mmCIF file of C-alpha atoms in Angstrom:
data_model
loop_
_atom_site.group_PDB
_atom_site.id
_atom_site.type_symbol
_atom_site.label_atom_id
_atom_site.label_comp_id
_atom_site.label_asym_id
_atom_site.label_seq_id
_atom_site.Cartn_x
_atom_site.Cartn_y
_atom_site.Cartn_z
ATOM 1 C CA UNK A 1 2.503 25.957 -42.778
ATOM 2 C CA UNK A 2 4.505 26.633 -46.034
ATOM 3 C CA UNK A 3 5.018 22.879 -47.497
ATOM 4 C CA UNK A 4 6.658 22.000 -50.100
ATOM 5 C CA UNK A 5 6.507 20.060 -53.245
ATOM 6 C CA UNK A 6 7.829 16.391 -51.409
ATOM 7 C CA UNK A 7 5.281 17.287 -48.314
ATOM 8 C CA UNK A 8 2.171 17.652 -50.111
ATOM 9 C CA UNK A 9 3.086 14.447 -52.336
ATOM 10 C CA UNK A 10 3.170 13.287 -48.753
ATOM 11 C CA UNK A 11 -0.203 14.485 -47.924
ATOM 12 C CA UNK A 12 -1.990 13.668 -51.161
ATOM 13 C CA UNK A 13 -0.621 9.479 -50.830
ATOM 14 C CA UNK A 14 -1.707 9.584 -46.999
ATOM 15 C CA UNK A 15 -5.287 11.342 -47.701
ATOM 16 C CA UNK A 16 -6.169 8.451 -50.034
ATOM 17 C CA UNK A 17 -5.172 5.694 -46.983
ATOM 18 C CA UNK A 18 -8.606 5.529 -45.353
ATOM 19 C CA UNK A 19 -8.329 5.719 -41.332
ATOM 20 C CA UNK A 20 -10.592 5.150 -38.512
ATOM 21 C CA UNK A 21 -11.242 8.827 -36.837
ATOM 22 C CA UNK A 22 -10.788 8.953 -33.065
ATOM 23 C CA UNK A 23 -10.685 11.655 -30.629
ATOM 24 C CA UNK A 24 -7.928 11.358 -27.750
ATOM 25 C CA UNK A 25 -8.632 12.705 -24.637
ATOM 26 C CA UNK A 26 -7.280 13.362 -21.104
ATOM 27 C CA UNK A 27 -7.750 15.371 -17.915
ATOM 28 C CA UNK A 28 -5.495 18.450 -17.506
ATOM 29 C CA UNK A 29 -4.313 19.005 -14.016
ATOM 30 C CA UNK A 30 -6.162 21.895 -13.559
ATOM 31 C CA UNK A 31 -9.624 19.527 -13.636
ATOM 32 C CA UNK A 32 -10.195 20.836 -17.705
ATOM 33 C CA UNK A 33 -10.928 17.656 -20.371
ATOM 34 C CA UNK A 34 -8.723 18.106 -23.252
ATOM 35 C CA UNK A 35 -8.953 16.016 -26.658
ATOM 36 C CA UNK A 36 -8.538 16.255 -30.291
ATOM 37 C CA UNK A 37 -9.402 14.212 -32.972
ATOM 38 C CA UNK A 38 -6.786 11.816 -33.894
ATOM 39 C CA UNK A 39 -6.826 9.308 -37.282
ATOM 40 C CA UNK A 40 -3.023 8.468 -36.805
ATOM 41 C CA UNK A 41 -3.973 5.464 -34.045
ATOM 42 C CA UNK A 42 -2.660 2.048 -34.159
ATOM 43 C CA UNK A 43 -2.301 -1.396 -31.847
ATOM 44 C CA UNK A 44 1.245 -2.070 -31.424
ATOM 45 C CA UNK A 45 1.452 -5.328 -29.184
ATOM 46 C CA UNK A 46 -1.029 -7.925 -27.808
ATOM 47 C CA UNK A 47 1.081 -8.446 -24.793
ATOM 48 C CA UNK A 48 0.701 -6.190 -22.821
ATOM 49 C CA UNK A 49 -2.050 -4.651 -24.890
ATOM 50 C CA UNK A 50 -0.423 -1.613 -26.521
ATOM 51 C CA UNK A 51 -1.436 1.114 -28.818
ATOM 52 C CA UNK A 52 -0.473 4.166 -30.407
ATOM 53 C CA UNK A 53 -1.939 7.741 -31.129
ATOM 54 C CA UNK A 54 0.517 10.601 -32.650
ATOM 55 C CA UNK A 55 -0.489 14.176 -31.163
ATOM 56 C CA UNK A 56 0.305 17.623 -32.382
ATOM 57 C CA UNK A 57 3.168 19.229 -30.219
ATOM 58 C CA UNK A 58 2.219 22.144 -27.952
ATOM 59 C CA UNK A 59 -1.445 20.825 -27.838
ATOM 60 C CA UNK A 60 -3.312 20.859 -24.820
ATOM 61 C CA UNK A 61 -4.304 17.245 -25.254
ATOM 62 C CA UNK A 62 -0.832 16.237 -25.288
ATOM 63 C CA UNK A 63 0.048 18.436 -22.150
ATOM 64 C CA UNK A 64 -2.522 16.719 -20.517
ATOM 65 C CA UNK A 65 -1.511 13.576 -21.814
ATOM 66 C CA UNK A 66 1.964 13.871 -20.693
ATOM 67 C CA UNK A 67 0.896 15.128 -16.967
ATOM 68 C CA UNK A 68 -1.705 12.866 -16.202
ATOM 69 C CA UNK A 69 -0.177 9.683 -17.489
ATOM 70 C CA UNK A 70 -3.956 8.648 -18.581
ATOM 71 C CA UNK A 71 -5.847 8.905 -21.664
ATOM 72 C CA UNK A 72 -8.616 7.529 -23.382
ATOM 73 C CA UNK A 73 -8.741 6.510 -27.098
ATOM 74 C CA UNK A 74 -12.590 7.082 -28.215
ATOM 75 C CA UNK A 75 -13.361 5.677 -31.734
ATOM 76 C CA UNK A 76 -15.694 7.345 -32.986
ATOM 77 C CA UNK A 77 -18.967 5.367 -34.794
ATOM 78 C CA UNK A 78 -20.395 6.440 -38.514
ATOM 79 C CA UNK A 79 -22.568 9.054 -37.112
ATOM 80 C CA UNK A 80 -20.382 11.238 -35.229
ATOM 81 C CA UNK A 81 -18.961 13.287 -37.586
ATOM 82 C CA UNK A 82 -19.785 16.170 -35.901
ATOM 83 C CA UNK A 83 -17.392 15.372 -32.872
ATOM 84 C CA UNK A 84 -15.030 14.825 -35.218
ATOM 85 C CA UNK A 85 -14.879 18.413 -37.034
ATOM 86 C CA UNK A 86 -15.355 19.839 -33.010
ATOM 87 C CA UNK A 87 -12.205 18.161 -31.547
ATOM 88 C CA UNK A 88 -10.356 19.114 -34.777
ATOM 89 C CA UNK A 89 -11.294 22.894 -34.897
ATOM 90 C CA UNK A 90 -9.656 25.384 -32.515
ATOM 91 C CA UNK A 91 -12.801 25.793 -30.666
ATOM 92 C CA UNK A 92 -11.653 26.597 -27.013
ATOM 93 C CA UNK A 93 -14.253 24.083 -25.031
ATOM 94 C CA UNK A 94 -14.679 21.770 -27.463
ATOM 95 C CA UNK A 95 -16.396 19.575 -24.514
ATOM 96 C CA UNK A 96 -19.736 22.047 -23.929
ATOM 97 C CA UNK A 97 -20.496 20.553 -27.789
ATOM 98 C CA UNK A 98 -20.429 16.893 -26.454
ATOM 99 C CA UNK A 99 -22.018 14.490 -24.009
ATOM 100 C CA UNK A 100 -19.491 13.378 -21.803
ATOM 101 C CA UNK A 101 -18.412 11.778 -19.119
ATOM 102 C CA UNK A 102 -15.786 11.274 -16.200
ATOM 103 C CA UNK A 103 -14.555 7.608 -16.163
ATOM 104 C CA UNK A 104 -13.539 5.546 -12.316
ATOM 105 C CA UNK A 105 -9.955 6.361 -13.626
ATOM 106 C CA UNK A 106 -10.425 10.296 -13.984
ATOM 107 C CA UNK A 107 -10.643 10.270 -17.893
ATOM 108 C CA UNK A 108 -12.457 12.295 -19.589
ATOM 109 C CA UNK A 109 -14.729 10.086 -22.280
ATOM 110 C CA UNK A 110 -17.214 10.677 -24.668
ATOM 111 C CA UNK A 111 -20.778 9.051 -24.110
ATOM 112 C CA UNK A 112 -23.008 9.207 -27.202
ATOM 113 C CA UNK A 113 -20.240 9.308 -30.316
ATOM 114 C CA UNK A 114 -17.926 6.337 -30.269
ATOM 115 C CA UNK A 115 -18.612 2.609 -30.587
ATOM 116 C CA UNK A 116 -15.443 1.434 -28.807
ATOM 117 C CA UNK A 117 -13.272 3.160 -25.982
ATOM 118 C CA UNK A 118 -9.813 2.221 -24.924
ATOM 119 C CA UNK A 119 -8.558 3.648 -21.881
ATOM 120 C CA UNK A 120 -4.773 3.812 -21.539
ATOM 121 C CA UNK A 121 -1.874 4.213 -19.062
ATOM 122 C CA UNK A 122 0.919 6.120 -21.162
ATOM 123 C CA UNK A 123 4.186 3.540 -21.480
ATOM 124 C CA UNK A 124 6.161 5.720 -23.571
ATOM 125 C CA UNK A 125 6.811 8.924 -25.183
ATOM 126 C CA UNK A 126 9.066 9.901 -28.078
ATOM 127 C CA UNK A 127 9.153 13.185 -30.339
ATOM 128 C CA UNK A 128 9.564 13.055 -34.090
ATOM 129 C CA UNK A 129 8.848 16.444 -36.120
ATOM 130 C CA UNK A 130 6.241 17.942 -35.118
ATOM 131 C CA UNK A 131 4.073 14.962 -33.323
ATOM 132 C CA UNK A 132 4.462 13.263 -30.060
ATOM 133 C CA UNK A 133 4.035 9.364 -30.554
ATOM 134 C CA UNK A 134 2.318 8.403 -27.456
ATOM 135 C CA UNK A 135 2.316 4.768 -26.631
ATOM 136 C CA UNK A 136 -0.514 3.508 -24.152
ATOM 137 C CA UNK A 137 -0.918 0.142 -22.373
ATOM 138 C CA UNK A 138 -4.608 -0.475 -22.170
ATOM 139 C CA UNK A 139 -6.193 -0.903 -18.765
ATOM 140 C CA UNK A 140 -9.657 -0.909 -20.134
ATOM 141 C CA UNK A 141 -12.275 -1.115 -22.868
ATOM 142 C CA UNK A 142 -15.732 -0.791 -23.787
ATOM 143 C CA UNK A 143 -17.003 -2.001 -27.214
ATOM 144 C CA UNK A 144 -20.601 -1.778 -28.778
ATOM 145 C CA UNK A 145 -22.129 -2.146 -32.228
ATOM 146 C CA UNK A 146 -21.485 0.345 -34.797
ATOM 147 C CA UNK A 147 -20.215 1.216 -37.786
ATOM 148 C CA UNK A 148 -16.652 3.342 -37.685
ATOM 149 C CA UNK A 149 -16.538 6.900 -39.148
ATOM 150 C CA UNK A 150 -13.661 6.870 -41.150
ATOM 151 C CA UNK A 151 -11.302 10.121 -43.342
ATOM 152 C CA UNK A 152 -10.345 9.466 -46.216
ATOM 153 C CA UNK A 153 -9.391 11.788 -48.913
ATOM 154 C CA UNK A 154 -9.593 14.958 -46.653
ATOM 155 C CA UNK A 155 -13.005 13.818 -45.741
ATOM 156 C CA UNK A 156 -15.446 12.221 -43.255
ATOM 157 C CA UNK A 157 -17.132 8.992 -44.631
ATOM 158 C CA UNK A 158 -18.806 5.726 -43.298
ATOM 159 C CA UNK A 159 -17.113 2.287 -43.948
ATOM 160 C CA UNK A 160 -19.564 0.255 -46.006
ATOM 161 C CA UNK A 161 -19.819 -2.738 -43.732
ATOM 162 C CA UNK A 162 -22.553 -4.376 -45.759
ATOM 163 C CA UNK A 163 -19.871 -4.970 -48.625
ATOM 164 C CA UNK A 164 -17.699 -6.630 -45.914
ATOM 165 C CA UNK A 165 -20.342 -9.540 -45.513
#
């Protein structure tokens, strides 16, 4: 992709915003998991309990996504950056490099990698540039201890939660 000089201002200001790292994933018809790591995730209402994740156009994830009507928002804990890199490469079955699960609702999840999963009913769907802003209502979650793995500044870092205390 050919950017110019206002884009990669652009990039440089949003690489130093640090980010929780997620990977997004749904079922594809055809019975195949799909996901890709995600960083652009955010809640959007309490009632009903809403989020957001922003997904590359023409991606599989967001063809399955769109089909299914399900997905499943995995945030990914300090020690998982190796799921991370996975689910953003272009490696075709980026599930055989994972343990994994199906959930009761059909979604494909990740077992040993996140500390928190939300799974999601898509609400809404809207295009701008090149990302699809998917908006999910969350039908369930899971939540243990752990640290988040975080990007910041084109990299994969922990958050320092003793410095929070």
């Amino acid at each position: 992709m050919n950017t110019g000089p206002q884009e990669r201002r652009f990039r440089d200001l949003m690489s130093s915003f640090p980010s929780g790292v997620a990977i997004v994933t749904a079922m594809h018809p055809d019975g195949t998991p799909r996901g890709m790591t995600c960083s652009s995730v955010t809640s959007v209402t309490l009632l009903p309990p809403t989020l957001l994740v922003c997904l590359r156009i023409g991606s599989g994830t967001l063809e399955a996504v769109s089909v299914q009507g399900g997905f499943a928002v995995n945030l990914l804990h300090d020690g998982a950056r190796h799921a991370a890199e996975v689910f953003s490469s272009a490696a075709p079955d980026r599930f055989r490099h994972v343990s994994w699960r199906t959930s009761a609702a059909g979604i494909p999840r990740l077992d040993k990698d996140t500390f928190a999963v939300a799974e999601c009913q898509v609400s809404d769907l809207l295009t701008v540039g090149d990302k699809a802003v998917v908006f999910g209502e969350v039908r369930h979650v899971e939540q243990t201890e752990g640290a988040p793995l975080v990007y910041v500044h084109r990299q994969f870092s922990s958050w320092p939660l003793a410095q929070l205390v």
